[in-house]
Coordinates of C-alpha atoms and ligand atoms in Angstrom, one line a residue:
Chain A
M1 CA -30.9 -23.0 -10.8
T2 CA -27.7 -20.6 -12.3
A3 CA -23.9 -21.6 -11.8
L4 CA -22.1 -19.8 -9.0
L5 CA -19.2 -19.4 -11.5
D6 CA -19.7 -19.2 -15.2
I7 CA -16.7 -18.8 -17.8
E8 CA -17.7 -19.0 -21.4
N9 CA -15.5 -19.0 -24.4
V10 CA -12.8 -17.3 -22.5
F11 CA -9.4 -16.1 -24.1
V12 CA -6.5 -15.1 -21.9
R13 CA -3.3 -13.6 -23.8
Y14 CA 0.1 -12.5 -22.3
G15 CA 1.3 -10.4 -25.2
Q16 CA 1.2 -12.6 -28.3
V17 CA 1.2 -16.0 -26.5
N18 CA -2.2 -17.6 -26.1
A19 CA -2.3 -19.1 -22.6
V20 CA -6.1 -20.0 -22.5
R21 CA -8.3 -20.4 -25.6
S22 CA -11.9 -20.6 -26.0
L23 CA -12.2 -22.1 -22.3
S24 CA -15.8 -22.9 -21.0
L25 CA -16.1 -24.0 -17.5
H26 CA -18.5 -23.8 -14.5
V27 CA -19.0 -24.5 -10.7
E28 CA -22.4 -25.3 -9.3
P29 CA -23.3 -24.1 -6.1
G30 CA -21.8 -26.6 -3.3
E31 CA -19.7 -28.4 -5.9
I32 CA -16.0 -29.2 -5.5
V33 CA -14.5 -28.9 -9.2
T34 CA -11.2 -29.6 -10.3
V35 CA -8.9 -28.5 -13.2
I36 CA -6.0 -30.9 -13.7
G37 CA -3.1 -30.6 -16.4
A38 CA 0.7 -30.7 -17.0
N39 CA 2.8 -27.5 -15.9
G40 CA 2.1 -24.7 -18.3
A41 CA -1.1 -25.7 -19.3
G42 CA -2.8 -22.3 -18.4
K43 CA -4.4 -23.4 -15.0
S44 CA -2.8 -20.6 -13.1
T45 CA -3.6 -18.1 -15.7
L46 CA -7.6 -19.2 -15.7
L47 CA -7.7 -18.8 -12.0
N48 CA -6.1 -15.2 -12.1
A49 CA -8.1 -14.2 -14.9
A50 CA -11.1 -15.2 -12.9
M51 CA -9.9 -13.1 -10.0
G52 CA -9.3 -10.1 -11.9
L53 CA -5.6 -10.3 -11.9
L54 CA -5.3 -10.8 -15.5
H55 CA -7.4 -9.5 -18.0
A56 CA -9.8 -12.0 -19.8
D57 CA -11.8 -11.7 -23.3
G58 CA -15.1 -13.8 -22.9
G59 CA -17.9 -14.5 -20.6
L60 CA -17.2 -14.4 -16.8
R61 CA -20.3 -14.9 -14.5
F62 CA -20.3 -14.8 -10.8
D63 CA -23.6 -15.9 -9.4
G64 CA -25.5 -14.6 -12.5
A65 CA -23.8 -11.1 -12.7
D66 CA -21.3 -10.2 -15.5
I67 CA -18.4 -9.5 -13.3
S68 CA -15.9 -9.0 -16.4
S69 CA -15.5 -5.4 -15.8
W70 CA -15.5 -5.8 -11.9
G71 CA -12.2 -4.8 -9.9
I72 CA -10.9 -7.5 -7.7
E73 CA -12.1 -5.5 -4.8
R74 CA -15.8 -5.9 -5.9
R75 CA -14.9 -9.7 -6.9
V76 CA -13.9 -10.1 -3.2
E77 CA -16.8 -8.6 -2.0
S78 CA -19.2 -10.5 -3.5
G79 CA -17.6 -14.0 -2.6
L80 CA -14.9 -14.7 -4.8
C81 CA -11.6 -15.6 -3.3
L82 CA -8.5 -17.0 -5.2
V83 CA -5.1 -18.8 -3.0
P84 CA -2.7 -18.0 -5.3
E85 CA 0.0 -20.9 -6.4
K86 CA 2.7 -18.4 -4.7
R87 CA 0.5 -17.6 -1.9
E88 CA 1.3 -14.4 -1.3
L89 CA 1.2 -13.7 1.9
F90 CA 2.3 -10.3 4.1
G91 CA 5.6 -12.4 4.9
A92 CA 7.1 -9.2 7.2
M93 CA 3.6 -9.3 9.2
S94 CA 2.0 -11.4 11.6
V95 CA -0.1 -14.0 11.4
A96 CA -2.8 -12.3 13.0
D97 CA -2.3 -9.2 10.5
N98 CA -2.5 -11.4 7.8
L99 CA -5.7 -12.8 8.8
I100 CA -7.4 -9.6 10.1
L101 CA -6.4 -8.1 6.5
G102 CA -7.7 -11.4 4.5
G103 CA -11.2 -9.4 6.1
F104 CA -10.5 -6.1 4.9
R105 CA -14.0 -6.1 3.1
V106 CA -16.0 -7.5 6.1
E107 CA -17.6 -5.4 8.9
P108 CA -15.5 -5.2 12.0
T109 CA -17.9 -7.2 14.2
E110 CA -18.1 -9.9 11.5
R111 CA -14.6 -10.0 11.0
T112 CA -13.9 -11.0 14.7
R113 CA -16.2 -13.7 14.4
I114 CA -15.0 -15.1 11.5
L115 CA -11.2 -14.7 13.1
A116 CA -12.2 -16.9 15.8
S117 CA -13.9 -19.7 13.6
V118 CA -10.2 -19.5 11.4
Y119 CA -8.6 -20.0 14.4
E120 CA -10.8 -22.9 15.4
R121 CA -10.3 -24.7 11.9
F122 CA -6.8 -23.9 11.9
P123 CA -5.2 -24.3 15.6
R124 CA -1.8 -24.1 14.2
L125 CA -2.4 -20.7 13.4
A126 CA -3.9 -19.5 16.8
E127 CA -0.7 -20.9 18.6
R128 CA 1.5 -18.8 16.0
R129 CA -0.5 -15.6 15.6
K130 CA 2.3 -13.4 16.7
Q131 CA 4.8 -15.0 14.6
L132 CA 5.8 -13.4 11.5
A133 CA 4.2 -14.9 8.2
A134 CA 7.8 -15.2 6.5
T135 CA 8.9 -17.8 9.3
L136 CA 6.3 -20.3 9.1
S137 CA 6.9 -23.6 7.4
G138 CA 5.6 -24.5 4.2
G139 CA 2.2 -26.6 5.3
E140 CA 1.5 -23.4 8.0
R141 CA 1.9 -21.0 4.9
Q142 CA -0.9 -22.9 2.9
M143 CA -2.8 -22.9 5.9
L144 CA -2.5 -19.3 6.6
A145 CA -3.3 -18.4 2.8
M146 CA -6.4 -20.4 3.1
G147 CA -7.2 -19.0 6.5
R148 CA -6.9 -15.7 5.0
A149 CA -9.1 -16.6 2.0
L150 CA -11.7 -17.7 4.5
M151 CA -11.6 -14.1 6.2
S152 CA -13.2 -12.5 3.3
K153 CA -16.4 -14.8 3.4
P154 CA -16.0 -16.8 0.0
R155 CA -18.5 -18.3 -1.7
L156 CA -16.5 -20.0 -4.3
L157 CA -12.6 -20.4 -3.2
M158 CA -10.2 -20.8 -5.9
L159 CA -7.1 -23.0 -4.8
D160 CA -4.0 -23.0 -7.1
E161 CA -1.8 -26.0 -6.2
P162 CA -2.5 -26.1 -2.5
S163 CA -0.2 -29.4 -2.1
L164 CA 2.5 -27.8 -4.2
G165 CA 5.7 -28.5 -2.2
L166 CA 4.5 -29.9 1.1
A167 CA 4.8 -33.4 2.6
P168 CA 2.3 -36.1 1.7
R169 CA 0.9 -35.9 5.7
I170 CA 0.2 -32.2 5.2
V171 CA -1.4 -32.8 1.9
A172 CA -3.8 -35.1 3.0
D173 CA -4.5 -32.1 5.9
I174 CA -4.9 -29.7 3.1
F175 CA -7.5 -32.1 1.0
D176 CA -9.2 -32.8 4.5
I177 CA -9.7 -29.3 5.0
V178 CA -11.0 -28.7 1.5
R179 CA -13.8 -31.2 2.1
K180 CA -14.9 -29.9 5.4
L181 CA -15.0 -26.4 3.7
R182 CA -17.2 -27.5 1.2
E183 CA -19.4 -29.0 4.2
A184 CA -19.4 -25.4 5.3
G185 CA -20.8 -24.4 2.4
V186 CA -18.1 -23.2 0.6
S187 CA -17.9 -24.2 -3.2
I188 CA -14.0 -25.0 -4.7
L189 CA -12.3 -24.7 -7.8
L190 CA -9.2 -26.7 -7.1
V191 CA -6.4 -26.6 -9.3
E192 CA -3.8 -29.4 -9.3
Q193 CA -1.1 -31.4 -10.7
N194 CA -1.3 -33.9 -8.0
A195 CA -4.1 -35.1 -10.2
R196 CA -4.9 -38.6 -8.0
A197 CA -5.5 -36.6 -5.1
A198 CA -7.5 -34.0 -6.6
L199 CA -10.0 -36.4 -8.5
N200 CA -10.4 -38.0 -5.3
V201 CA -11.9 -35.3 -3.5
A202 CA -13.6 -33.5 -6.4
D203 CA -17.2 -33.9 -7.6
R204 CA -16.5 -33.0 -11.2
A205 CA -13.2 -32.3 -13.5
Y206 CA -11.9 -30.7 -16.2
V207 CA -8.3 -31.5 -18.0
M208 CA -6.3 -28.8 -19.4
E209 CA -3.9 -29.2 -22.1
L210 CA -2.2 -26.1 -24.0
G211 CA -4.9 -23.5 -22.9
E212 CA -7.9 -25.7 -23.7
V213 CA -10.0 -28.5 -22.0
I214 CA -9.2 -31.4 -23.7
L215 CA -11.9 -33.6 -21.5
S216 CA -14.8 -33.0 -18.9
G217 CA -16.7 -35.0 -16.5
G218 CA -17.4 -36.7 -13.2
A219 CA -14.2 -37.0 -11.3
Q220 CA -14.6 -40.6 -10.6
Q221 CA -15.5 -41.3 -14.2
L222 CA -12.1 -39.2 -15.4
A223 CA -10.1 -41.0 -12.9
S224 CA -11.0 -44.4 -14.8
D225 CA -10.5 -43.2 -18.4
P226 CA -7.7 -44.6 -19.5
R227 CA -5.9 -41.3 -21.1
V228 CA -6.4 -39.6 -17.9
A229 CA -4.8 -42.7 -16.4
A230 CA -1.9 -42.7 -18.7
S231 CA -1.0 -38.9 -19.0
Y232 CA -2.1 -37.7 -15.3
L233 CA -2.1 -40.6 -13.2
G234 CA 1.3 -42.0 -13.8
L235 CA -0.4 -45.6 -14.9
H236 CA 0.5 -47.5 -17.9
Chain B
M1 CA 35.8 23.6 21.7
D2 CA 33.5 25.4 24.2
S3 CA 31.3 22.9 25.6
L4 CA 28.5 25.3 25.4
I5 CA 28.8 26.0 21.8
F6 CA 28.9 22.2 21.5
L7 CA 25.6 22.1 23.5
F8 CA 24.3 24.8 21.7
L9 CA 24.9 23.3 18.2
V10 CA 23.5 19.7 19.5
Q11 CA 20.4 21.3 20.1
D12 CA 20.0 23.4 17.0
G13 CA 20.8 20.2 15.1
A14 CA 18.5 18.3 16.9
T15 CA 15.6 20.6 16.3
N16 CA 16.1 20.6 12.2
G17 CA 17.0 16.7 12.7
A18 CA 13.5 16.5 14.1
I19 CA 11.9 17.9 10.9
Y20 CA 14.4 16.3 8.6
A21 CA 13.1 13.0 10.6
L22 CA 9.3 13.5 9.5
L23 CA 10.2 14.5 6.1
G24 CA 12.4 11.1 5.8
L25 CA 9.6 9.2 7.1
A26 CA 7.2 10.6 4.9
L27 CA 9.4 9.6 2.0
V28 CA 10.0 6.0 3.3
L29 CA 6.6 5.7 3.5
V30 CA 5.4 6.7 0.0
F31 CA 8.2 4.9 -1.7
A32 CA 7.1 2.0 0.2
V33 CA 3.7 2.0 -0.9
T34 CA 3.7 3.5 -4.0
R35 CA 7.3 3.3 -5.6
V36 CA 7.2 6.9 -5.9
I37 CA 10.5 8.9 -4.9
F38 CA 8.7 12.0 -3.5
I39 CA 10.6 14.9 -4.5
P40 CA 7.5 17.2 -4.0
Q41 CA 7.7 16.4 -0.4
G42 CA 9.6 19.9 0.0
E43 CA 6.7 21.7 -1.5
F44 CA 4.0 20.7 1.2
V45 CA 6.4 21.8 3.7
A46 CA 6.6 25.5 1.8
Y47 CA 2.7 25.4 1.2
G48 CA 2.2 24.6 5.1
A49 CA 4.5 27.2 6.1
L50 CA 3.4 30.3 4.0
T51 CA 0.0 29.3 4.5
Y52 CA 0.0 29.1 8.3
A53 CA 2.2 32.4 8.0
L54 CA -0.5 34.1 6.1
L55 CA -3.3 32.9 8.0
A56 CA -1.5 34.4 11.3
T57 CA -1.7 37.6 9.8
G58 CA -5.3 37.2 9.1
R59 CA -5.3 37.0 5.4
V60 CA -6.8 34.2 3.4
P61 CA -4.0 32.4 1.5
G62 CA -4.0 31.3 -2.2
T63 CA -4.0 27.4 -1.1
V64 CA -7.6 27.9 -0.3
W65 CA -8.5 28.0 -4.4
L66 CA -6.1 25.4 -5.1
L67 CA -7.9 22.7 -2.8
P68 CA -11.4 23.2 -4.8
A69 CA -9.1 23.1 -8.1
M70 CA -7.5 20.1 -7.5
G71 CA -10.3 18.3 -5.9
L72 CA -12.4 19.0 -9.0
A73 CA -9.7 17.9 -11.4
A74 CA -9.4 14.5 -9.2
F75 CA -13.2 14.1 -9.6
A76 CA -13.1 14.8 -13.3
I77 CA -10.6 12.0 -13.8
E78 CA -12.2 9.7 -11.8
M79 CA -15.3 10.1 -13.4
I80 CA -13.9 9.9 -17.0
G81 CA -11.8 6.8 -16.3
K82 CA -14.5 5.0 -14.6
G83 CA -17.7 6.6 -13.7
S84 CA -19.8 4.8 -16.1
R85 CA -18.8 1.3 -14.0
M86 CA -19.3 3.0 -10.5
S87 CA -22.6 2.3 -8.2
G88 CA -24.2 5.2 -7.0
R89 CA -23.0 5.1 -3.6
E90 CA -19.6 5.4 -4.8
I91 CA -20.0 8.5 -6.9
A92 CA -21.5 10.1 -3.9
T93 CA -18.5 9.2 -1.9
D94 CA -16.2 10.4 -4.7
A95 CA -18.2 14.0 -4.9
A96 CA -18.5 14.3 -1.2
T97 CA -14.7 13.9 -0.8
H98 CA -13.4 15.6 -4.0
I99 CA -15.9 18.7 -4.1
G100 CA -17.9 18.8 -0.6
L101 CA -14.5 18.6 1.5
P102 CA -13.4 21.4 -0.7
V103 CA -16.5 23.4 -0.2
V104 CA -16.5 23.2 3.6
V105 CA -12.6 24.1 3.8
V106 CA -13.0 27.2 2.0
G107 CA -16.1 28.0 3.7
A108 CA -14.4 27.4 7.0
T109 CA -11.3 29.4 6.2
F110 CA -13.2 32.5 5.3
A111 CA -15.4 32.3 8.3
L112 CA -12.3 31.9 10.6
A113 CA -9.5 34.0 9.0
D114 CA -8.8 36.7 11.3
K115 CA -5.9 38.3 12.7
S116 CA -7.3 37.1 16.3
A117 CA -7.7 33.7 15.4
S118 CA -5.8 31.3 17.7
A119 CA -2.5 29.7 16.6
L120 CA -4.8 26.1 17.2
T121 CA -7.2 27.5 14.8
N122 CA -4.6 28.3 12.0
V123 CA -2.8 24.9 12.4
L124 CA -5.6 23.1 11.8
L125 CA -7.2 25.2 8.9
T126 CA -3.5 24.7 7.3
L127 CA -3.8 21.0 7.8
A128 CA -7.3 21.0 6.4
M129 CA -6.3 22.9 3.2
I130 CA -2.8 21.1 2.8
M131 CA -3.5 17.4 3.8
P132 CA -6.3 16.7 0.9
L133 CA -3.9 17.9 -1.9
G134 CA -1.9 14.8 -1.2
P135 CA -4.5 12.1 -2.4
Y136 CA -5.4 14.5 -4.9
L137 CA -2.3 14.9 -6.3
Y138 CA -1.8 11.1 -6.4
R139 CA -5.0 10.4 -8.4
I140 CA -4.1 13.4 -10.8
A141 CA -0.7 12.8 -11.4
F142 CA 0.4 8.9 -10.2
Q143 CA -2.5 6.8 -10.2
P144 CA -2.6 7.0 -14.1
V145 CA 1.2 5.8 -14.4
A146 CA 1.1 3.4 -10.9
D147 CA 2.3 0.4 -12.8
S148 CA 4.8 1.8 -14.5
T149 CA 8.7 2.0 -14.1
V150 CA 10.4 3.5 -11.2
L151 CA 12.2 5.8 -13.0
T152 CA 8.7 6.9 -14.9
L153 CA 7.5 7.6 -11.5
F154 CA 10.5 9.8 -10.3
T155 CA 10.3 11.7 -14.0
T156 CA 6.8 12.4 -12.7
A157 CA 7.6 13.1 -9.4
I158 CA 9.9 16.1 -10.7
G159 CA 7.4 17.4 -12.8
V160 CA 4.9 17.6 -10.0
H161 CA 7.7 19.2 -8.4
L162 CA 8.5 22.0 -10.7
A163 CA 4.2 22.5 -11.3
M164 CA 4.4 23.0 -7.6
T165 CA 6.9 25.4 -7.2
G166 CA 5.6 27.5 -9.8
L167 CA 2.4 27.2 -8.4
G168 CA 4.0 28.4 -4.9
L169 CA 5.1 31.6 -6.6
A170 CA 1.6 32.1 -8.2
M171 CA 0.1 31.8 -4.6
F172 CA 2.4 33.3 -2.2
G173 CA 4.6 35.5 -4.3
A174 CA 8.6 35.6 -4.2
E175 CA 8.9 37.3 -0.9
G176 CA 9.6 35.0 2.2
L177 CA 7.4 34.7 5.0
R178 CA 7.8 34.2 8.8
A179 CA 5.5 33.7 11.3
G180 CA 5.2 34.3 15.4
P181 CA 6.3 31.0 17.6
L182 CA 3.5 28.9 18.6
T183 CA 3.9 29.4 22.0
D184 CA 5.9 32.0 24.0
A185 CA 6.7 29.5 26.7
R186 CA 10.6 29.1 27.6
M187 CA 12.6 26.4 29.7
E188 CA 15.9 26.6 31.0
I189 CA 18.1 23.0 31.2
G190 CA 21.2 24.1 32.6
P191 CA 23.0 26.5 30.3
L192 CA 20.6 25.8 27.7
M193 CA 17.6 28.0 26.7
L194 CA 14.7 26.1 25.1
T195 CA 12.2 28.0 23.3
G196 CA 8.5 27.3 23.2
Q197 CA 9.1 26.8 19.2
N198 CA 11.8 24.0 20.3
I199 CA 9.6 22.1 22.5
A200 CA 6.8 22.6 20.1
V201 CA 8.9 20.9 17.5
Y202 CA 10.3 18.1 19.6
V203 CA 6.8 17.3 21.2
A204 CA 5.1 17.6 17.7
T205 CA 7.8 15.0 16.0
V206 CA 7.5 12.7 19.0
A207 CA 3.4 12.9 18.7
L208 CA 3.3 12.1 15.2
I209 CA 5.8 9.4 15.3
A210 CA 3.9 7.8 18.1
G211 CA 0.5 8.5 16.0
L212 CA 2.0 7.1 12.8
W213 CA 3.4 4.0 14.7
V214 CA -0.2 3.5 16.2
F215 CA -2.0 3.8 13.0
F216 CA 0.6 1.3 11.3
E217 CA 0.2 -1.1 13.6
K218 CA -3.4 -0.8 15.2
S219 CA -5.7 0.3 12.6
L220 CA -6.9 -1.9 9.8
Y221 CA -6.1 1.1 6.8
G222 CA -2.5 1.4 8.6
K223 CA -2.1 -2.6 8.2
A224 CA -3.6 -2.3 4.9
L225 CA -0.6 0.4 3.9
R226 CA 1.9 -1.8 5.2
A227 CA 0.5 -4.7 3.2
T228 CA 0.2 -2.7 0.1
A229 CA 4.3 -2.0 0.9
V230 CA 4.8 -5.9 1.7
N231 CA 3.2 -7.5 -1.3
R232 CA 1.1 -5.6 -3.5
V233 CA -0.2 -8.8 -5.1
G234 CA -1.4 -10.1 -1.9
A235 CA -3.0 -6.5 -0.9
R236 CA -5.0 -6.7 -4.1
L237 CA -6.4 -10.4 -3.5
V238 CA -7.7 -9.5 0.0
G239 CA -9.6 -6.4 -1.5
I240 CA -7.3 -3.5 -0.9
R241 CA -7.7 -1.1 -3.6
T242 CA -3.6 -0.1 -4.1
S243 CA -5.4 3.5 -5.5
L244 CA -6.6 3.7 -1.8
S245 CA -3.2 3.2 -0.1
G246 CA -1.4 5.3 -2.8
G247 CA -3.8 8.1 -1.8
L248 CA -3.7 7.4 1.8
A249 CA 0.1 7.4 1.8
F250 CA 0.0 10.8 -0.2
G251 CA -2.4 12.3 2.3
L252 CA -0.1 11.4 5.3
A253 CA 3.1 12.4 3.3
A254 CA 1.1 16.1 2.6
A255 CA 0.1 16.4 6.5
I256 CA 3.7 15.5 7.7
G257 CA 5.2 18.2 5.3
A258 CA 2.6 20.4 6.2
A259 CA 3.0 20.1 9.9
S260 CA 6.6 20.5 9.4
G261 CA 6.2 23.6 7.5
I262 CA 4.3 25.1 10.6
L263 CA 6.8 24.1 12.8
I264 CA 9.7 25.8 10.8
V265 CA 8.2 28.8 9.6
P266 CA 8.3 30.5 13.0
M267 CA 12.1 29.8 13.2
T268 CA 13.2 30.9 9.6
T269 CA 12.1 32.7 6.9
V270 CA 10.4 30.5 4.6
Y271 CA 10.0 31.3 0.7
Y272 CA 7.7 29.5 -1.8
D273 CA 11.0 27.2 -3.2
S274 CA 12.5 26.7 0.3
G275 CA 11.0 23.3 0.3
F276 CA 12.9 21.7 -1.9
I277 CA 16.4 21.9 0.1
I278 CA 14.6 20.8 3.4
G279 CA 12.9 18.2 1.8
L280 CA 16.1 17.1 0.2
K281 CA 17.7 16.6 3.8
G282 CA 15.0 14.4 5.0
F283 CA 16.0 12.3 1.8
V284 CA 19.2 12.2 2.8
A285 CA 18.1 10.6 5.8
A286 CA 15.8 8.2 3.9
I287 CA 18.6 7.2 1.7
I288 CA 21.1 6.6 4.5
G289 CA 17.8 4.4 5.9
A290 CA 17.7 2.7 2.7
L291 CA 14.4 3.9 2.0
A292 CA 13.4 1.0 4.0
S293 CA 13.8 1.5 7.5
Y294 CA 11.5 4.0 9.8
P295 CA 14.0 3.8 13.2
G296 CA 17.1 4.0 10.6
T297 CA 15.6 6.9 8.7
A298 CA 14.5 8.8 12.3
L299 CA 18.2 8.3 13.5
A300 CA 20.0 9.2 10.3
A301 CA 17.7 12.3 9.9
L302 CA 19.0 13.4 13.6
F303 CA 22.5 12.7 12.3
V304 CA 21.7 15.0 9.4
G305 CA 20.6 17.9 11.4
V306 CA 23.5 17.7 13.7
V307 CA 26.0 17.5 11.1
E308 CA 24.1 20.6 9.3
A309 CA 24.6 22.3 12.6
F310 CA 28.3 22.0 13.2
A311 CA 29.1 22.6 9.4
S312 CA 27.0 25.9 9.3
F313 CA 29.0 27.0 12.4
Y314 CA 32.6 25.9 11.2
A315 CA 32.4 26.1 7.3
S316 CA 29.0 28.0 6.6
N317 CA 29.5 28.4 3.2
L318 CA 30.1 24.5 2.8
K319 CA 27.0 23.7 4.7
E320 CA 24.9 22.5 2.2
V321 CA 27.9 20.6 0.5
I322 CA 28.7 18.6 3.4
V323 CA 25.3 17.7 4.5
F324 CA 24.6 16.2 1.0
M325 CA 28.3 14.7 0.9
L326 CA 26.7 12.5 3.5
I327 CA 25.1 10.1 1.2
V328 CA 28.3 9.3 -0.8
P329 CA 29.8 6.7 1.5
V330 CA 26.7 5.4 2.2
L331 CA 26.0 4.9 -1.8
V332 CA 29.2 3.2 -2.0
W333 CA 28.8 0.9 0.7
R334 CA 25.5 0.3 -0.8
S335 CA 26.9 -0.4 -4.1
L336 CA 29.4 -2.8 -2.7
G337 CA 26.6 -4.6 -1.0
A338 CA 24.7 -4.5 -4.3
V339 CA 27.1 -6.6 -6.3
H340 CA 26.5 -9.3 -3.6
D341 CA 22.8 -9.1 -4.0
D342 CA 22.9 -9.6 -7.7
E343 CA 24.8 -12.7 -7.0
E344 CA 22.2 -14.3 -4.7
E345 CA 19.5 -13.9 -7.5
Ligands
ADP1 N1 3.6 -13.6 -16.9 C1 3.7 -14.6 -18.0 N2 4.0 -13.8 -18.8 C2 4.2 -14.7 -20.3 N3 3.7 -15.8 -20.6 C3 3.3 -16.3 -19.5 C4 3.3 -16.0 -17.9 N4 2.7 -16.4 -17.0 C5 2.5 -17.8 -17.7 N5 2.8 -17.6 -19.0 C6 2.8 -19.0 -20.0 O1 1.6 -18.9 -19.8 C7 1.3 -20.3 -20.0 C8 0.3 -20.8 -19.0 O2 1.1 -20.8 -17.8 P1 0.4 -21.3 -16.3 O3 -1.0 -20.4 -16.3 O4 1.1 -20.8 -15.5 O5 0.5 -23.0 -16.5 P2 0.0 -23.8 -15.2 O6 -0.5 -23.1 -14.1 O7 -0.7 -24.4 -15.9 O8 1.3 -24.3 -14.8 C9 2.7 -21.1 -19.8 O9 3.0 -21.6 -21.1 C10 3.5 -20.2 -19.7 O10 4.9 -20.2 -19.8
MG2 MG1 0.4 -22.8 -12.0

């Protein structure tokens, strides 16, 4: 079986700075894969490059196709989607318009159908559909960002620190949604600093440090690895 | 002051102000979506006015050749840039919009251009010739530098303005043109006599603004344009091509410019370089509206028109000076506000 996302020996640079170095990673269909690592390890850079916001050198394949020369819109159309760290919502526009635009590349009838299913998944958004995105609370904004991403019918959803800045109860909700999305057939690539929660929900995990993968394996196995425990789970 | 003169000046000002409002809105739109300060907006006014005036006398305007030339140039740039990475369907779409469309418009123009053609036919032909120039111009001159600074984009805009003025001279000659009114209808309101042209200006302005509102609020592409203006990264992430938004914004600006030209050319003689000053007055309104607020810009435009009417009555030599001085207090006020903004960041 071909991997859904296959990143092979990829480099990403900001000018002279090598933010991602010789990195390889793959996500199989139906998997939840997490990338954990300290602030500045290069996790966001990796996701942004996979989405096409940044230029990457190396192998980038999605569902078997070489996507390295594709524009973002073509990647979106083929089922790749990123919920970025900063969410990048349309603040001055309504919740409903944010969602509708999430389905910009989807057929109109299909868009209406998916919109209904997103409202069903996030009743909070349905209640606030007329409200401007900028006026939402942090948790609601994250839900809107995920809802907007789901509007594009993603096959692989890349989530960049979805728990960042959220209250613990809401973080639990978000990870719950991640599990449910996988049950609905969406594969997930999850980047987190909250390593404990991420390892809990994921099948497999990669640990990044200074732009490189230093460890990888089953999520449970890594969670009990003493090196991971010491550096990322706050155990001594 | 004589109240009749007062009313007359207000009416005159409102008519011009309506035109400035349209141009100001186009400037705000283009800036919000592409960060381009669209100096050539006025050239589209002159092109629209002169194209319409020539068609009204049964002649074929030079703009009809500019259209396929620019379409071909835009198509060539697109193909050289990324033709090898495009699918067959994408290339076909591109060829249709850049070559097929101009060919159809050229054919229609030669088939329909005639002294006896109706005003509506000429209006539609003019819009069909001018509107596509917007996206072509964006593709040729602005998309290649789309990610550079506002200053670079501004410099490009000035270059385009000069080039388009020169082309205007080549296509239309140095002589001014004037067209007959769109309609001969008249209407009396108390002491005021509204000509059909006045009414056409008001109706067209209100209709265009209403049309733009519906487009931005209700249509997917209108929302995509707003989204690009609000958050470019967000727009790219949902699969909106920023080049598509840019082309769309330029198309709307070109159409608004051409419509403005058609509306004014029965009221005043238009020369190949008349657009610049007219566009600048829309620009004054847009600056007063902070290049951001659509209702603010529309109101400011009416104000600019009325001030201009009074200035030309009481101090006609200083008319332009007075109008352009309007932005000074606004800039001073804003620069005081800017100190505050910097502290916040
Ligand atoms: N726009 C940028 N320009 C230059 N360097 C950057 C930029 N964004 C991130 N970096 C650098 O790249 C490295 C990786 O950053 P990032 O991918 O954001 O890490 P993470 O998401 O793991 O916290 C850091 O050293 C950061 O300083
Ligand atoms: Mg990050």
